[in-house]
Tab-separated table of C-alpha atoms in Angstrom:
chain	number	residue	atom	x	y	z
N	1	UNK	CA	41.161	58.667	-10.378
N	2	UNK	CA	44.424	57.815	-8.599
N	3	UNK	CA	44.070	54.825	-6.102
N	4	UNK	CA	44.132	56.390	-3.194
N	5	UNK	CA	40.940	58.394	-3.838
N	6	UNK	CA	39.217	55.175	-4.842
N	7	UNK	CA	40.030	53.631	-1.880
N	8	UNK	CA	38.614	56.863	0.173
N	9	UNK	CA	35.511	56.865	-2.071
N	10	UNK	CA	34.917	53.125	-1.495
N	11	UNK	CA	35.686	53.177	2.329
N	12	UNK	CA	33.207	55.964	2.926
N	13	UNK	CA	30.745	54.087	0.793
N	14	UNK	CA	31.290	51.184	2.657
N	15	UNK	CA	30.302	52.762	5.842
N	16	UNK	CA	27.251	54.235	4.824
N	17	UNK	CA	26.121	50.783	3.323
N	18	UNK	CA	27.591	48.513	6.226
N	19	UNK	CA	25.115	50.669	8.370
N	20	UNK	CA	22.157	49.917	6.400
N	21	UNK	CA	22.669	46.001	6.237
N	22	UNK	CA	25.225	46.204	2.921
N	23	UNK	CA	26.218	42.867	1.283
N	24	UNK	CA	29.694	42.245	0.255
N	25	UNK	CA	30.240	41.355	-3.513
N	26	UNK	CA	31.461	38.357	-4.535
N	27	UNK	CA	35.188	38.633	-5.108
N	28	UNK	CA	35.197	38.146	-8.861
N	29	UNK	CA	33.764	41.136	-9.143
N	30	UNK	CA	36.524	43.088	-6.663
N	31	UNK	CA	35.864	45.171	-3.859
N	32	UNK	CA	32.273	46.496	-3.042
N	33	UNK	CA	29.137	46.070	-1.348
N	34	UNK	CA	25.816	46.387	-2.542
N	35	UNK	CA	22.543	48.225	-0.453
N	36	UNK	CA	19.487	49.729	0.166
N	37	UNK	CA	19.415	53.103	1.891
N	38	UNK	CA	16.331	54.814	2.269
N	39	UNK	CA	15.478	57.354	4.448
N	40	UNK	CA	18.871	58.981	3.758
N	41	UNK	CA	20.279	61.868	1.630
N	42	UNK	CA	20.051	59.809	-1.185
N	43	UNK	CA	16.695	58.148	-0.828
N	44	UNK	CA	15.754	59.620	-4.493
N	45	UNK	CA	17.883	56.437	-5.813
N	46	UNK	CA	18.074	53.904	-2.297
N	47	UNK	CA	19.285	50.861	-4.364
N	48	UNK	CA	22.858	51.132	-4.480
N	49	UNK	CA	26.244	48.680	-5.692
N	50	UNK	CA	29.831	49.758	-5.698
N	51	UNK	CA	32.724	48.374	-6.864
N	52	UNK	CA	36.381	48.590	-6.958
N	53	UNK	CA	37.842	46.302	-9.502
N	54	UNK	CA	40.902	45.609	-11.797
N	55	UNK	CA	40.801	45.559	-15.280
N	56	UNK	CA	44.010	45.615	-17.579
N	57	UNK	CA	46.107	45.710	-14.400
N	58	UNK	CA	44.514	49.021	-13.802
N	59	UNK	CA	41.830	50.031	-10.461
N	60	UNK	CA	38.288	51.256	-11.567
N	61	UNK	CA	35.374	52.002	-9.957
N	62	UNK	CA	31.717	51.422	-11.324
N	63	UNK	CA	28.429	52.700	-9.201
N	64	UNK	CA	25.397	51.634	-10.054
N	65	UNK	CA	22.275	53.863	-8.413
N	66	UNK	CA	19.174	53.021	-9.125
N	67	UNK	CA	15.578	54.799	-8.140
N	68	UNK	CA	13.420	51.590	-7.582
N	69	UNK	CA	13.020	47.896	-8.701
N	70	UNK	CA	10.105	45.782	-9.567
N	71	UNK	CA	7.951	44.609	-6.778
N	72	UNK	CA	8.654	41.254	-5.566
N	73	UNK	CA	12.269	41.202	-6.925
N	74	UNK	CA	15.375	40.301	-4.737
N	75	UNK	CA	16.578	44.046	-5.434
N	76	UNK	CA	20.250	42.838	-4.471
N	77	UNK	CA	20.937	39.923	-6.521
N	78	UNK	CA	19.912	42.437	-9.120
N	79	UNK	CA	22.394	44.840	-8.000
N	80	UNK	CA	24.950	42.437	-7.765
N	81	UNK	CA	23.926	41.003	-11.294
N	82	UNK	CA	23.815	44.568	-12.758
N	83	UNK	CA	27.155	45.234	-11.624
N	84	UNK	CA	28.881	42.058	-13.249
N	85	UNK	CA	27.068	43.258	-16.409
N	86	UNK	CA	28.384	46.646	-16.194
N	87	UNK	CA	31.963	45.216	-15.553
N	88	UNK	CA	31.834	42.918	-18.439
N	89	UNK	CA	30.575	46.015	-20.426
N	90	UNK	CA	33.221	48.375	-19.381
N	91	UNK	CA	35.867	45.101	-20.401
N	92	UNK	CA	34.315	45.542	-24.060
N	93	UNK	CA	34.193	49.150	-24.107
N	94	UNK	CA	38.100	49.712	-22.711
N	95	UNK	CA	39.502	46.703	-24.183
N	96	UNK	CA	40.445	44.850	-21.065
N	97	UNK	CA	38.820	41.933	-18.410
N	98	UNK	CA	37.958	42.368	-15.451
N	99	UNK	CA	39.219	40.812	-12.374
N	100	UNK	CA	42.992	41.079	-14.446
């Protein structure tokens, strides 16, 4: 996806999650928040995480969507934790690190 439609795909996402109380990512894992949005279009799967992030000197984008999460959990340090998994995943998959 060229950069430019990242960066139009993250700043609408950003939006959206800014208005429902999003939390920024911490910056080793690039540019992204992470939310819950019910009572919206996408209420099916509220949790939400995106990120914009470097990896071989090249931008990528990971979302992570998710339908629910156990009771009693802190449903965004999960978020946050399952997108530094899927980073590091994507790293071993595409032979590169993120955050480079």
């Amino acid at each position: 996806m060229p950069r430019e439609q990242l960066d139009f795909v993250l700043d609408d996402r950003r939006q959206i999650y800014t208005r429902h109380g999003g939390v920024t990512l911490p910056t080793d894992l690039g540019d992204g928040l992470a939310a819950y949005l019910p009572n919206t279009p996408v209420a099916d799967q509220p949790y939400r995480v995106s990120a914009k992030f470097l990896c071989g000197g090249k931008e990528r984008m990971i979302d992570v969507f998710l339908a629910g999460v156990a009771k009693g959990r802190d449903a965004i340090k999960d978020l946050i934790d399952l997108m530094r998994i899927a980073q590091k995943r994507y790293g071993d998959l595409y032979d590169c690190t993120p955050g480079t």
